[in-house]
XYZ file of C-alpha atoms in Angstrom:
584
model
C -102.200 73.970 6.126
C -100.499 72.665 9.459
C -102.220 74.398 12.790
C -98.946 73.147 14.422
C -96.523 74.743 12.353
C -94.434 71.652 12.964
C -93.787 70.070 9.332
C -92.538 66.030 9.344
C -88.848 65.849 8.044
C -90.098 62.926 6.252
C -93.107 64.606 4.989
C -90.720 67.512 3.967
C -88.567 65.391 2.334
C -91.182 63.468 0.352
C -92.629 66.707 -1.052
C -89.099 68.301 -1.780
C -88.028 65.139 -3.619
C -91.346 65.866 -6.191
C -90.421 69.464 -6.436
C -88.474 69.058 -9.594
C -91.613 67.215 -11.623
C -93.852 70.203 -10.055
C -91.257 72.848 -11.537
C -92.072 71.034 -15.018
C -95.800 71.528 -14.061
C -95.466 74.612 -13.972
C -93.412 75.002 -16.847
C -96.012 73.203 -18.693
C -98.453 74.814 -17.383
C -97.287 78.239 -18.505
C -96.792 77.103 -22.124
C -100.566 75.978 -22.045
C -101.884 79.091 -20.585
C -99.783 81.034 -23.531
C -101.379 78.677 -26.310
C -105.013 79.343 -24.517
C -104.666 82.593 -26.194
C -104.825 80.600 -29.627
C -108.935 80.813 -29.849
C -108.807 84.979 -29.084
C -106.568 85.399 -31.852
C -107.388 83.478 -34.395
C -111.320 85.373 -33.821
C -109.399 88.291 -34.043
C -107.859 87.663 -36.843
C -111.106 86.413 -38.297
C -113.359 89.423 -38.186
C -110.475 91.976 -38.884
C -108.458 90.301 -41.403
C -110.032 87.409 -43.474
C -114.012 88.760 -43.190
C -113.114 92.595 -44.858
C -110.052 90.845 -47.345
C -112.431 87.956 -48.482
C -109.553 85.999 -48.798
C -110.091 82.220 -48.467
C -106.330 81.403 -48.310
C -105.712 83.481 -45.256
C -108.519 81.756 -43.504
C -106.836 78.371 -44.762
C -103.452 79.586 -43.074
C -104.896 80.800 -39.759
C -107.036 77.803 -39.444
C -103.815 75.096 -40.296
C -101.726 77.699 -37.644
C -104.802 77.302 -35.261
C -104.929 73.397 -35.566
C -101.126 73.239 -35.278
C -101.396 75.234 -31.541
C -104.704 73.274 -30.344
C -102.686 69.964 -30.883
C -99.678 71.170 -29.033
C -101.681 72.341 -26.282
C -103.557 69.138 -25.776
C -100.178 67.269 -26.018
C -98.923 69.236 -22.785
C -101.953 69.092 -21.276
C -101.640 65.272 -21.577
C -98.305 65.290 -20.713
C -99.330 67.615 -17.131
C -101.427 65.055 -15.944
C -99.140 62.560 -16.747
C -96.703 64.092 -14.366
C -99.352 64.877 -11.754
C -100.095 60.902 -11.772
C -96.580 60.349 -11.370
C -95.869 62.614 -8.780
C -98.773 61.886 -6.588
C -97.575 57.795 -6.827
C -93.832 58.687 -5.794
C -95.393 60.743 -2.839
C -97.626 57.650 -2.113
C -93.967 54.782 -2.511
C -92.102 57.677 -0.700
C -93.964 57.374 2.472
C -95.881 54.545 2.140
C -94.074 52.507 4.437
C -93.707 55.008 7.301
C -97.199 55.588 7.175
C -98.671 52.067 7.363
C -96.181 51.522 10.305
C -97.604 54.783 11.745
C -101.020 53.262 11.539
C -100.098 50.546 13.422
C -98.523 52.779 15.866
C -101.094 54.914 16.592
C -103.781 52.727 18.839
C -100.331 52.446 20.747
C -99.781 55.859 21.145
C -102.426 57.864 21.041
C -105.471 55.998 23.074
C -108.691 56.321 22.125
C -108.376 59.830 20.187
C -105.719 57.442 17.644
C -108.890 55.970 15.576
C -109.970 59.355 14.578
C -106.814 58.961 13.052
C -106.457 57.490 9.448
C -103.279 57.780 8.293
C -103.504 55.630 5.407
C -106.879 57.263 4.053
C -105.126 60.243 4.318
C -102.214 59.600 2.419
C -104.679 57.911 -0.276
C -106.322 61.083 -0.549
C -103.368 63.303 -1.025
C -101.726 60.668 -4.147
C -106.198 61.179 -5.233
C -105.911 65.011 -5.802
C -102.668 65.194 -6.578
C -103.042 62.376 -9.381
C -106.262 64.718 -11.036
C -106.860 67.882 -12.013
C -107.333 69.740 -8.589
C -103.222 70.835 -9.327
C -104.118 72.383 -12.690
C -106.126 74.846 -10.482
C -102.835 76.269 -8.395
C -100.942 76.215 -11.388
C -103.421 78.298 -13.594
C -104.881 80.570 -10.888
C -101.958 82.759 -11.164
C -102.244 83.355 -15.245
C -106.141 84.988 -14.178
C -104.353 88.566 -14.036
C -102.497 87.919 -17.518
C -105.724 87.183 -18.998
C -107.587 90.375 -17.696
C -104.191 92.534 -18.837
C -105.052 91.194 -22.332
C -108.632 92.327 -22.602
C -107.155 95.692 -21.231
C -104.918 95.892 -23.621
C -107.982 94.892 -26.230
C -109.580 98.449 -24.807
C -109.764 99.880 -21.610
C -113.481 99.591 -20.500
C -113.479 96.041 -21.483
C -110.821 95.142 -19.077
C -112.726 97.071 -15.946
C -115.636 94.988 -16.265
C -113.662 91.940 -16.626
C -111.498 92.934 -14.068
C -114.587 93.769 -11.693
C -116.831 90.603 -12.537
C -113.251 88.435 -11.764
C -113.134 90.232 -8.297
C -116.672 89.656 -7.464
C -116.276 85.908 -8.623
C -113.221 85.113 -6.802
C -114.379 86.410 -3.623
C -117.658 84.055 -3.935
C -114.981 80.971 -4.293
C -113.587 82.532 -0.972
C -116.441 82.866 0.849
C -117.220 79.050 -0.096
C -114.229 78.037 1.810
C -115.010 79.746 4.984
C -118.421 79.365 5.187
C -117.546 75.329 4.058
C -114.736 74.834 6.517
C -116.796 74.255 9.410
C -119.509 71.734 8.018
C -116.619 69.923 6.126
C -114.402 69.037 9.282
C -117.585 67.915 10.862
C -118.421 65.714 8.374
C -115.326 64.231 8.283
C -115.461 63.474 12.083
C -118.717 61.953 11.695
C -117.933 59.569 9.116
C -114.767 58.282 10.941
C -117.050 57.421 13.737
C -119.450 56.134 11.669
C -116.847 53.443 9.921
C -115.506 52.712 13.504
C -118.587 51.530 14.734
C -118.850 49.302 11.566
C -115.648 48.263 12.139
C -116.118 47.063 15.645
C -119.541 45.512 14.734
C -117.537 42.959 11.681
C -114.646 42.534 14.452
C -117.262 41.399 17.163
C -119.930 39.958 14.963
C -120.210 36.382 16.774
C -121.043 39.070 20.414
C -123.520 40.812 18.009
C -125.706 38.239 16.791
C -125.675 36.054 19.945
C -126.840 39.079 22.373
C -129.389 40.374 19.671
C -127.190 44.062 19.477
C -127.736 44.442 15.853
C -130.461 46.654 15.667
C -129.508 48.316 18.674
C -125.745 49.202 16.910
C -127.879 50.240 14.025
C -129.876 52.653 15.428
C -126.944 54.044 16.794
C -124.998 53.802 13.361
C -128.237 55.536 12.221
C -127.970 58.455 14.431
C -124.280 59.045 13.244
C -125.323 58.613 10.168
C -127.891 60.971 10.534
C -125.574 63.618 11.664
C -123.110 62.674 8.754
C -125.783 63.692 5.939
C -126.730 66.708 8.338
C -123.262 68.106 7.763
C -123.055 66.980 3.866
C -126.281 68.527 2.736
C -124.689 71.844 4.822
C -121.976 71.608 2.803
C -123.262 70.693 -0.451
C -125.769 73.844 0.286
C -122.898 76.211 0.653
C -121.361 74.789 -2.067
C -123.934 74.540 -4.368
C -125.163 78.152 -3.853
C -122.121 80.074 -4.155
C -121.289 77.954 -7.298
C -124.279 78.874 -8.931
C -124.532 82.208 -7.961
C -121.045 81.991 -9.737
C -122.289 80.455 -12.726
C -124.984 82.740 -12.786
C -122.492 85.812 -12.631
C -120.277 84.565 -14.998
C -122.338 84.256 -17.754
C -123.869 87.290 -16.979
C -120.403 88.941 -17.247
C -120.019 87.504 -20.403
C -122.708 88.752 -22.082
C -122.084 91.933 -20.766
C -118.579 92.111 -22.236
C -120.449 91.509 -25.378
C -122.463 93.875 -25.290
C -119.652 96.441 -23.857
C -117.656 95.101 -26.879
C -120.458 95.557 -29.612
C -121.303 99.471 -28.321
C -117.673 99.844 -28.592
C -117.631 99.025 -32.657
C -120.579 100.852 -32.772
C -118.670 104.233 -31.417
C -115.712 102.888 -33.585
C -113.403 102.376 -30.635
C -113.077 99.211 -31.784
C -113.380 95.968 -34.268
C -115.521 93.384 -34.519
C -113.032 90.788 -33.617
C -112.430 92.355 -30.089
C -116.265 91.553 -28.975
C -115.658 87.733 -29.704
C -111.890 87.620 -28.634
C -112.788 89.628 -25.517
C -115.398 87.299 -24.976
C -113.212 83.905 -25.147
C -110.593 85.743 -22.985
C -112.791 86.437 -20.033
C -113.917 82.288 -20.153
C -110.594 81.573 -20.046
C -109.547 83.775 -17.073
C -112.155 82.455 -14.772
C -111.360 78.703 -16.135
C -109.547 77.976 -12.855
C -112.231 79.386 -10.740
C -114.990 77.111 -12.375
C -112.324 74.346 -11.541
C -111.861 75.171 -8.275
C -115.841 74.773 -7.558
C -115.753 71.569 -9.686
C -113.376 70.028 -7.390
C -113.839 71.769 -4.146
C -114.860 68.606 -2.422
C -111.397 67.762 -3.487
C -109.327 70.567 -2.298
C -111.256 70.315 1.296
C -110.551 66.927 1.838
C -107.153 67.227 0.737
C -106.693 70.160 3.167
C -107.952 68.108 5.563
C -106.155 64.707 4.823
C -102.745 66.590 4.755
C -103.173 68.673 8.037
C -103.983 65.595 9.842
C -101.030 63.755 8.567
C -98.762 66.085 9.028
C -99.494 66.715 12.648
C -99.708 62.509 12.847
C -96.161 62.295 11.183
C -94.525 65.136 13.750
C -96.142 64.139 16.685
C -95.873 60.278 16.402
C -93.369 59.579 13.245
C -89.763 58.296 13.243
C -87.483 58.798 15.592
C -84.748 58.824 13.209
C -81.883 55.850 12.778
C -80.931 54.672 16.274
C -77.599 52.807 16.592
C -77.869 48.842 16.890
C -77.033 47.521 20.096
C -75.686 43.761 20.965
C -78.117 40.982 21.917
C -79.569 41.164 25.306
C -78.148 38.186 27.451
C -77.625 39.161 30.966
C -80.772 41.022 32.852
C -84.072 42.891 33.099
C -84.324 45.859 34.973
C -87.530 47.600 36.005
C -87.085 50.697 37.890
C -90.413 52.827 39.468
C -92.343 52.103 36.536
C -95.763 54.095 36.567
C -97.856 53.596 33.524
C -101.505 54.842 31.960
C -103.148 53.940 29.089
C -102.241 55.584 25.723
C -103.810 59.195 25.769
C -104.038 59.211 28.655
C -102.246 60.611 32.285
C -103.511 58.687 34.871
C -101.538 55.937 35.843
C -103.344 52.562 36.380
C -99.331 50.894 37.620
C -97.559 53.180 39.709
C -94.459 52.562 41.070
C -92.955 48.850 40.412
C -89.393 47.559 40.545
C -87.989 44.675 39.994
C -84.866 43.103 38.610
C -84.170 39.532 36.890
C -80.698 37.484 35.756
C -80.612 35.569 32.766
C -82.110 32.429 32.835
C -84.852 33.510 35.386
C -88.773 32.162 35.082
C -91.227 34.599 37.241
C -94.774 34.430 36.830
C -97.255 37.755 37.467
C -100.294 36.644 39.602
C -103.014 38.885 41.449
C -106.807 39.424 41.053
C -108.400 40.963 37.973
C -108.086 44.458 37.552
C -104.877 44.934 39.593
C -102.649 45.954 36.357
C -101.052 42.700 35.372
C -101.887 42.996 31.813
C -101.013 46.531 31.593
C -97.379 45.554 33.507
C -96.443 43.577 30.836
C -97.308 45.730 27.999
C -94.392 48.441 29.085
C -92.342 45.055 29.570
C -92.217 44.594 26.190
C -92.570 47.989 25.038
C -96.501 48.381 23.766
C -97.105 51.164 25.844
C -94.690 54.004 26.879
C -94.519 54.851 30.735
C -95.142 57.787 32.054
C -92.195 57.376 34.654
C -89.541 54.874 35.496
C -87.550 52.809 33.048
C -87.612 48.743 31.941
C -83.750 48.305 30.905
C -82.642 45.221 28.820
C -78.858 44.602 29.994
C -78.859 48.347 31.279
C -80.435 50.314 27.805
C -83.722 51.415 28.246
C -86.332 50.151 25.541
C -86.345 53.453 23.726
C -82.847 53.681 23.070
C -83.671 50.282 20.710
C -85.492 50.168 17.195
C -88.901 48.433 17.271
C -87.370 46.025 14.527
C -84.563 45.728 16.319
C -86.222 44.669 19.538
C -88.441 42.916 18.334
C -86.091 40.120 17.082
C -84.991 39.661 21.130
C -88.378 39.766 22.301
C -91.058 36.989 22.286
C -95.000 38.464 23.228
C -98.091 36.206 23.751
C -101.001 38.711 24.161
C -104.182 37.419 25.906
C -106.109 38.014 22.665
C -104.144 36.076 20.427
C -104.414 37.607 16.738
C -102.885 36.016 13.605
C -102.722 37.404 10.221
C -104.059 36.123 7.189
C -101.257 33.739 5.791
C -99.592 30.457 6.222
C -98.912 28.817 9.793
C -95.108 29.112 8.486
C -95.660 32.606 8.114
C -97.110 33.719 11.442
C -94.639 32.143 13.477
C -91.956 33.044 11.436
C -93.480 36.501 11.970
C -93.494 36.970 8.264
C -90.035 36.695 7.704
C -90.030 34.864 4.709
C -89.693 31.027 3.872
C -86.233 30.841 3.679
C -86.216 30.159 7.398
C -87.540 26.869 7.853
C -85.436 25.303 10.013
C -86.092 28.483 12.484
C -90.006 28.164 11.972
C -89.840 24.298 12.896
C -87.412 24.611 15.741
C -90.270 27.127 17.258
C -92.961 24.545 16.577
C -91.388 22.014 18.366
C -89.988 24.395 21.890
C -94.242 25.299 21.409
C -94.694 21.477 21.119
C -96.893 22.436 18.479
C -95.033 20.675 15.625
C -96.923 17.334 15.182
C -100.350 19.262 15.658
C -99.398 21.647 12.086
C -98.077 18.906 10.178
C -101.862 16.910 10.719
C -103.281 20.112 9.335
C -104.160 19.998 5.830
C -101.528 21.592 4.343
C -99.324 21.461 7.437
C -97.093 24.650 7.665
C -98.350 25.983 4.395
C -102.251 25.851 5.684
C -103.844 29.130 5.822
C -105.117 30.179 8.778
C -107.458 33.262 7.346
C -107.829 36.483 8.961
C -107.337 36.450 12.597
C -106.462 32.624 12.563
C -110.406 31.812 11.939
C -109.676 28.220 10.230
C -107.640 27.302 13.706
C -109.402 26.538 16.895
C -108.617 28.786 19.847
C -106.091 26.229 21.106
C -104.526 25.727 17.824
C -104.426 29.845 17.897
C -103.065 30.035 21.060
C -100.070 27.707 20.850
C -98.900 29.230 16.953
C -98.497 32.152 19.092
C -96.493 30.695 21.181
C -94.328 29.181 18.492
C -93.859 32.606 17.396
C -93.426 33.945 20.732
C -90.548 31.614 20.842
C -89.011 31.593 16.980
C -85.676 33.266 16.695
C -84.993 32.314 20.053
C -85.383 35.585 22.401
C -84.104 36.947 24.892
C -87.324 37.985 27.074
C -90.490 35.889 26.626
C -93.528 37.411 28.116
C -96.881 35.041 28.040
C -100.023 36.928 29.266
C -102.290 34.212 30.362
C -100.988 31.590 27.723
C -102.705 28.669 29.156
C -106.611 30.189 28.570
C -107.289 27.866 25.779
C -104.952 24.697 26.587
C -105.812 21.461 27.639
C -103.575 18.844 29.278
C -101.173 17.720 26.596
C -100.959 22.007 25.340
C -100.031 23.038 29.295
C -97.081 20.597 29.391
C -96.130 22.458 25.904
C -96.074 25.261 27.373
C -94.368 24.080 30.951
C -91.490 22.260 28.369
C -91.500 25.336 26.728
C -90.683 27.320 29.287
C -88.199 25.480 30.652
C -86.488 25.755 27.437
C -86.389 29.154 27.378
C -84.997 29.195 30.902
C -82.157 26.535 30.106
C -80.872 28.567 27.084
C -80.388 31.861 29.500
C -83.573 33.589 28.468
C -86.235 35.255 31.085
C -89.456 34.108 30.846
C -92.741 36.253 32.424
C -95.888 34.529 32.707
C -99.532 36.344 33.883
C -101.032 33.260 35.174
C -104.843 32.703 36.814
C -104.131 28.505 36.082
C -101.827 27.008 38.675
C -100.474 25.186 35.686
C -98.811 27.660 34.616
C -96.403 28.102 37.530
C -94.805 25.285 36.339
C -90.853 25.501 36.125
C -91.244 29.050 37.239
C -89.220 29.730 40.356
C -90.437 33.470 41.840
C -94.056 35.064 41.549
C -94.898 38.720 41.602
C -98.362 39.680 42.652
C -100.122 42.640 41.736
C -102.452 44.071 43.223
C -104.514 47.336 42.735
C -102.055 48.803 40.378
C -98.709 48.197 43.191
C -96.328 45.892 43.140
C -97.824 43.956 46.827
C -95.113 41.486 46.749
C -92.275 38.973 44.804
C -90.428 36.831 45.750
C -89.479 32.537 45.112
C -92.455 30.894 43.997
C -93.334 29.097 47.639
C -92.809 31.865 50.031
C -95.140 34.392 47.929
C -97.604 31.744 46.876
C -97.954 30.815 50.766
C -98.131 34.415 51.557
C -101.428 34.793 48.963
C -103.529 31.933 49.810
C -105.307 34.767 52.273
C -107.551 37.074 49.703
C -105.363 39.488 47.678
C -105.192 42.755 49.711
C -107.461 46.171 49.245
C -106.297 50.013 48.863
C -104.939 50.070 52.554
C -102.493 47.405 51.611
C -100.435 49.465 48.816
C -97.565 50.523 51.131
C -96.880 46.311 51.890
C -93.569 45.606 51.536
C -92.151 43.061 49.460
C -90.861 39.395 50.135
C -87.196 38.943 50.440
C -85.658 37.791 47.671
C -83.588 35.200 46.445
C -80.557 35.020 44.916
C -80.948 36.511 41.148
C -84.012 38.155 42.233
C -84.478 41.815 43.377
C -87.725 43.772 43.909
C -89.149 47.021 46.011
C -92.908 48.489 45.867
């Protein structure tokens, strides 16, 4: 069920930790498949006993001793699935958390190839089957033989053609899951795509309507669609023929151990009872197999849903406890960083070094395109690089926890996105609300303070998903605040004066001063010369190279010519000042 062979120790762990409920499936499930033989015998019994003895008593005692078994065996059958629910919800708590983080994760770490990726669905689909009756299958599948040994034992003949039809039925259910693999994993492909696309057209539906792309997106939804149903109706034909070519077998079987059975009494090689008990025995054997096609669409997609998270869970799950190390408070080090987008290997920053004290304000400047935004994306640890190293007071950024990082590292993205919840909550980057001195402190070094308290509810106003009841400003500076809250080490602001008037870009310059005074290191992408403010050295990018860095008036007076092409990679950088180290 894993194509890597690589099984997650969490994974491993979760399903070890439900073994001990699964052994009492089982257990269960073997005291069931002994009481199934309750309906066999008591025919038996029935046509060899109580029809030549015309005794009603002894039909009164095997029908109270039949009754008394039937309501045993639906009390562990109730029981079963009472323990499948269970154990399919403690898988679910078990790695529930892992998993969501995972999901977040993933557009981080695995590019464009990570949305194919649904963790979450996944693990939804494996607490689905687990929680229903798709188990029951596995567990009764193996009691098939036991079954066919009886009618043997019943006579001889009897048992070959059960034996025989069994073969020929189980190797239909076979054939169903070759011939199904194919169209299923294709289908499953295609209606990922098809739910991204929907996705992005609800995430961008202010672009769609204005630029008339609805019915162009449609058609192409269509055509995705179109191959989505394709693969289905392959499926459901494979599906559907082999299970009623099954069907169609098994009830021929059926009446042919009947018949079998009846020419049997007639030789007198055996008793009535055997034709009906053989009969109920052979429906019972192939019980899991008409299971199996009743919930195949189950058993694919569970295949499916745990093969993907497996491989998701080894090749991007946790790294395991790492050790917590002090509060940054002396330096950032970047040393021949090269970095490419997630997924994939060609860099689009090569080579960039640089080095800032405590208490240093640089700001990255250079023309669109030239890797800025991608710079500061390793700074803070979004995406991995390829080579090179960014060192917080000499550890590298994967030698700390995301958690743990995250509480000495303040991020304003360029595409500002809040979370549905209270202003007190976002910048207090859903700690809780014990913290309120913390969330107002933030407010104010955002000078953003006196703007939430005029909102409705001030701090506790909801902002609804993605901050839609705040104006872009308002978005943009509550991301500041909780840039800033908790007081971090290394602030990084990607173009955080976009949205800001007059009064928001002295925020901001106040802000950053702040930052500055209490020994943090601020980094600033800046197109607005109002953003230089209180920042004393520049870097400029350009064409994925560092082109030079330096204080804030030599480089600035260095890049009032345009920002150099290609040929101007090798350039070598700006002396520095004291503090301040850099090389291309």
């Amino acid at each position: 069920m894993n194509p890597g062979g690589k099984l997650s120790p969490d994974l491993r762990a979760a399903m070890l930790g439900s073994a001990p409920a699964l052994v009492g499936v089982g257990a269960f499930s073997a005291v069931i498949n002994i009481l199934a033989l309750t309906g066999s015998v008591y025919m038996l019994q029935i046509y060899d006993r109580v029809l030549p003895s015309q005794s009603v008593p002894t039909l009164v005692g095997f029908t109270i001793g039949m009754l008394g078994l039937y309501a045993v065996y639906g009390l562990l059958d109730f029981v079963r699935l009472r323990l499948l629910v269970r154990i399919g919800n403690r898988l679910h708590k078990t790695l529930q958390q892992q998993v969501f983080a995972l999901s977040l994760s993933l557009p981080l770490l695995g590019g464009q190839n990570a949305s194919r990726l649904q963790p979450l669905r996944d693990l939804d689909q494996l607490r689905a089957f687990l929680s229903g009756l798709g188990p029951t299958v596995i567990f009764d599948a193996p009691w098939i033989p036991f079954y066919l040994l009886v009618i043997y034992l019943l006579h001889p003949s009897l048992g070959l053609l059960a034996t025989s039809g069994a073969i020929v039925v189980v190797l239909l259910t076979v054939i169903a899951e070759i011939l199904g693999r194919g169209p299923a994993a294709r289908a499953s492909e295609t209606l990922v795509s098809q739910r991204n696309l929907a996705d992005s057209g609800r995430r961008n539906a202010e672009v769609v309507r204005a630029m008339g792309l609805s019915g162009r997106l449609a058609g192409r939804w269509s055509e995705i669609n179109h191959a989505y149903l394709a693969h289905q109706e392959r499926l459901s034909d494979i599906v559907g023929a082999t299970g009623s070519l099954s069907r169609a077998l098994r009830m021929a079987l059926q009446s042919s151990v009947l018949g079998l059975g009846a020419y049997l009494v007639i030789g007198g090689e055996a008793s009535p009872g055997v034709i009906i008990a053989s009969s109920i025995l052979l429906g019972r054997s192939l019980a899991p197999v008409d299971a199996a096609l009743a919930n195949w669409r189950g058993f694919v997609s569970f295949r499916q849903s745990y093969s993907q998270l497996t491989a998701a869970l080894a090749a991007f799950g946790s790294r395991g406890e790492l050790m917590q190390l002090p509060r940054p408070e002396a330096m950032l080090k970047v040393e021949d960083l090269t970095i490419a987008p997630p997924g994939q290997q060609k860099p689009t920053v090569t080579n960039v070094s640089f080095h800032l004290s405590c208490g240093a304000g640089m700001a990255i400047v250079g023309p669109s395109g030239s890797g800025k935004t991608t710079l500061v994306r390793a700074l803070v640890g979004v995406w991995q690089p390829l080579r090179g190293m960014v060192r917080l007071d000499e550890a590298s950024l994967d030698q700390w926890g995301h958690e743990q990082l995250g509480a000495y590292v303040g991020y304003l993205p360029q595409d500002v996105e809040l979370f549905d919840g209270t202003v007190a909550d976002n910048i207090s980057r859903f700690g809780g609300a014990g913290d309120a001195k913390g969330v107002l402190a933030a407010a104010r070094a955002a000078g953003v303070d006196k703007m939430i308290m005029r909102l409705p509810d001030g701090f506790q106003t909801r902002v609804g998903e993605g901050g839609a009841a705040l104006s872009s400003g308002q978005r943009q500076l509550v991301g500041l605040a909780r840039a800033l809250y908790g007081d971090p080490f290394l602030v990084v602001l990607d173009e955080p004066n976009s949205n800001l008037d007059v009064d928001g870009d002295a925020a901001l310059a106040g802000a950053i001063l702040a930052v500055r005074r209490r020994g943090g290191i601020v980094i600033v992408v800046a197109h607005r010369p109002s953003a230089l403010t209180n920042i004393d050295s520049v870097l400029v990018m350009a064409n994925g190279t560092l082109h030079s860095f330096g204080s804030r008036e030599e480089v600035l007076a260095n890049v009032i010519r345009p920002f150099p092409s290609t040929a101007a990679r090798s350039a070598s950088a700006v002396p520095m000042q004291k503090g301040i180290s850099g090389h291309a």
